[in-house]
Tab-separated table of C-alpha atoms in Angstrom:
chain	number	residue	atom	x	y	z
A	16	MET	CA	9.433	15.395	3.606
A	17	LYS	CA	10.015	11.860	2.907
A	18	ARG	CA	8.312	9.572	0.561
A	19	ILE	CA	8.169	5.939	1.846
A	20	GLY	CA	7.259	2.585	0.127
A	21	ILE	CA	5.983	-0.167	2.438
A	22	LEU	CA	5.766	-3.775	1.705
A	23	SER	CA	5.448	-7.073	3.414
A	24	ASP	CA	5.301	-10.787	2.629
A	25	THR	CA	7.115	-11.014	-0.861
A	26	HIS	CA	7.810	-14.797	-0.019
A	27	ALA	CA	10.667	-14.302	-2.643
A	28	HIS	CA	8.595	-13.018	-5.415
A	29	TRP	CA	9.914	-9.918	-7.186
A	30	ASP	CA	7.494	-7.871	-9.266
A	31	ASP	CA	9.023	-5.202	-11.617
A	32	ARG	CA	6.083	-2.875	-10.409
A	33	TYR	CA	8.004	-2.447	-7.083
A	34	THR	CA	10.451	-0.306	-8.973
A	35	THR	CA	7.606	1.558	-10.831
A	36	TYR	CA	5.924	2.483	-7.575
A	37	PHE	CA	8.988	2.868	-5.221
A	38	THR	CA	11.066	4.960	-7.713
A	39	GLY	CA	11.004	8.586	-6.200
A	40	CYS	CA	10.767	7.110	-2.633
A	41	ASP	CA	13.426	8.149	-0.072
A	42	GLU	CA	13.117	5.000	2.034
A	43	ILE	CA	11.583	1.365	1.498
A	44	TRP	CA	10.438	-0.541	4.603
A	45	HIS	CA	9.990	-4.282	4.298
A	46	ALA	CA	7.923	-5.904	7.166
A	47	GLY	CA	9.165	-9.440	6.853
A	48	ASP	CA	8.700	-12.560	4.982
A	49	ILE	CA	11.145	-11.505	2.416
A	50	GLY	CA	12.067	-14.966	1.232
A	51	SER	CA	15.020	-14.184	-0.727
A	52	GLU	CA	18.228	-12.039	-0.513
A	53	ASP	CA	17.381	-11.167	-4.331
A	54	VAL	CA	14.235	-9.213	-3.220
A	55	LEU	CA	16.485	-7.083	-0.747
A	56	THR	CA	19.072	-6.652	-3.299
A	57	GLY	CA	16.400	-5.468	-5.836
A	58	LEU	CA	14.872	-2.958	-3.340
A	59	ARG	CA	18.288	-1.602	-2.612
A	60	GLY	CA	18.714	-1.073	-6.251
A	61	ILE	CA	15.690	1.314	-6.252
A	62	VAL	CA	16.595	3.611	-2.988
A	63	PRO	CA	19.587	3.446	-0.938
A	64	VAL	CA	17.660	3.358	2.420
A	65	VAL	CA	15.825	-0.019	2.898
A	66	ARG	CA	14.804	-0.999	6.175
A	67	ALA	CA	13.740	-4.491	6.757
A	68	VAL	CA	12.726	-7.061	9.516
A	69	ARG	CA	12.995	-10.887	9.141
A	70	GLY	CA	9.808	-12.828	9.154
A	71	ASN	CA	8.943	-16.245	10.169
A	72	ILE	CA	9.821	-17.752	6.754
A	73	ASP	CA	13.120	-16.085	6.517
A	74	GLY	CA	16.251	-18.205	7.073
A	75	GLY	CA	19.754	-18.282	6.205
A	76	ASN	CA	21.590	-15.095	5.660
A	77	LEU	CA	18.323	-13.011	5.932
A	78	ARG	CA	17.910	-14.362	9.431
A	79	LYS	CA	21.517	-13.252	10.269
A	80	GLU	CA	21.259	-9.879	8.652
A	81	LEU	CA	17.921	-8.719	9.834
A	82	LYS	CA	16.342	-8.177	13.517
A	83	ASP	CA	13.088	-9.144	14.572
A	84	VAL	CA	12.184	-5.520	15.460
A	85	GLU	CA	13.607	-2.332	14.074
A	86	ILE	CA	12.963	1.032	15.863
A	87	PHE	CA	14.092	4.061	13.885
A	88	THR	CA	13.316	7.758	13.377
A	89	THR	CA	12.631	9.259	10.020
A	90	GLU	CA	11.554	12.770	9.229
A	91	GLY	CA	10.843	13.290	12.925
A	92	VAL	CA	8.548	10.316	13.110
A	93	LYS	CA	9.363	7.363	15.455
A	94	VAL	CA	8.759	3.829	13.825
A	95	LEU	CA	8.565	0.529	15.165
A	96	MET	CA	8.557	-2.355	12.695
A	97	THR	CA	8.134	-6.168	13.046
A	98	HIS	CA	6.728	-8.934	11.268
A	99	ILE	CA	4.203	-10.402	13.611
A	100	GLY	CA	2.438	-7.604	15.215
A	101	GLY	CA	-1.157	-8.183	15.419
A	102	TYR	CA	-3.708	-5.091	15.440
A	103	PRO	CA	-5.035	-2.506	17.780
A	104	GLY	CA	-6.789	-4.278	20.430
A	105	LYS	CA	-5.327	-7.617	19.486
A	106	TYR	CA	-1.434	-6.981	19.492
A	107	ALA	CA	0.695	-10.158	19.300
A	108	PRO	CA	2.401	-11.262	22.593
A	109	GLY	CA	4.969	-8.862	23.630
A	110	VAL	CA	4.053	-6.250	20.844
A	111	LYS	CA	1.951	-4.130	23.140
A	112	SER	CA	4.725	-3.759	25.817
A	113	LEU	CA	7.221	-2.658	22.928
A	114	LEU	CA	4.756	-0.071	21.758
A	115	LEU	CA	4.209	1.186	25.363
A	116	GLU	CA	7.941	1.293	26.004
A	117	HIS	CA	9.181	2.895	22.799
A	118	LYS	CA	5.978	5.004	21.834
A	119	PRO	CA	5.996	4.970	18.054
A	120	GLN	CA	4.147	7.268	16.021
A	121	ILE	CA	3.950	4.678	13.460
A	122	PHE	CA	3.792	0.824	13.838
A	123	VAL	CA	4.430	-1.464	10.816
A	124	ALA	CA	3.828	-5.066	10.846
A	125	GLY	CA	2.995	-7.774	8.182
A	126	HIS	CA	2.241	-11.472	8.456
A	127	SER	CA	-1.462	-11.567	8.088
A	128	HIS	CA	-1.721	-10.757	4.478
A	129	ILE	CA	-4.458	-8.476	5.142
A	130	LEU	CA	-3.923	-4.844	4.365
A	131	LYS	CA	-5.047	-2.588	7.306
A	132	ILE	CA	-4.291	1.018	8.030
A	133	ILE	CA	-5.653	1.906	11.397
A	134	ASN	CA	-5.376	4.746	13.850
A	135	ASP	CA	-4.779	3.388	17.385
A	136	PRO	CA	-6.110	6.281	19.447
A	137	TRP	CA	-5.048	4.707	22.807
A	138	LEU	CA	-1.487	4.499	21.709
A	139	LYS	CA	-1.388	7.649	19.557
A	140	CYS	CA	0.094	5.367	16.812
A	141	LEU	CA	-0.680	4.710	13.134
A	142	HIS	CA	-0.847	1.125	12.409
A	143	ILE	CA	0.237	-0.065	8.901
A	144	ASN	CA	-0.047	-3.647	7.729
A	145	PRO	CA	0.701	-3.243	3.795
A	146	GLY	CA	-0.750	-6.639	3.179
A	147	ALA	CA	1.081	-8.971	0.852
A	148	ALA	CA	3.043	-8.111	-2.156
A	149	GLY	CA	3.943	-11.543	-3.088
A	150	ARG	CA	1.993	-14.405	-4.943
A	151	GLN	CA	2.068	-16.934	-1.986
A	152	GLY	CA	-0.910	-16.839	0.328
A	153	TRP	CA	-4.579	-16.424	0.168
A	154	GLN	CA	-4.809	-12.734	-0.357
A	155	VAL	CA	-7.138	-11.801	-3.155
A	156	VAL	CA	-5.109	-8.632	-4.315
A	157	SER	CA	-1.351	-8.133	-3.715
A	158	THR	CA	-0.575	-4.614	-2.317
A	159	LEU	CA	1.911	-1.835	-1.446
A	160	VAL	CA	1.657	1.319	0.719
A	161	LEU	CA	3.043	4.618	-0.164
A	162	LEU	CA	3.262	6.919	2.773
A	163	THR	CA	4.481	10.568	2.796
A	164	VAL	CA	5.706	12.002	6.293
A	165	ASP	CA	6.382	15.719	6.580
A	166	ASP	CA	8.091	17.313	9.669
A	167	GLY	CA	7.010	14.718	12.089
A	168	VAL	CA	3.478	13.943	10.642
A	169	PRO	CA	2.187	11.382	8.381
A	170	VAL	CA	0.401	13.532	5.732
A	171	ASP	CA	-0.442	11.091	2.833
A	172	CYS	CA	-1.027	7.363	2.618
A	173	ARG	CA	-1.891	5.544	-0.504
A	174	VAL	CA	-2.517	1.881	-1.143
A	175	VAL	CA	-1.453	0.376	-4.327
A	176	GLU	CA	-3.250	-2.515	-5.679
A	177	LEU	CA	-0.751	-4.731	-7.892
A	178	SER	CA	-3.086	-7.274	-9.188
A	179	ARG	CA	-4.930	-10.487	-8.369
A	180	PRO	CA	-2.005	-12.890	-7.635
A	181	THR	CA	-1.530	-16.068	-9.697
A	182	PHE	CA	-1.374	-18.969	-7.409
A	183	LYS	CA	0.617	-22.007	-8.204
């Protein structure tokens, strides 16, 4: 069994509550728009396995270090993660073909700042957009997702609302 913390769109913002909620996780997945190497460093200080993709605002070393798409297996579950992914029925250009080719059981994307967890019965895939964990953007509440996977099956998924972000 693995417990996974999922976030996106931090936009260089660090919140100490990431540590509170992700302590005890086996992995953390960041679906892009990290915004700062310091955020990745902070996440890596919580757990040793941090998987991340670059987002459209990520430049410099983040752009060099991270890929646009990550495909991996954890606890018997195949995962495809990218920043701009769309949603079931409205996938971003090129994403549907990736999903059809790789057939993940879980698809994680960010970008929209809109929290959505949707089962795509056509692709037999759980779509997770964790919303935005940072302060930048128009989201009303900053969010994280905690997911538990056991022997190839997502068995628990919980949304964490951090707070209403303070806009500057």
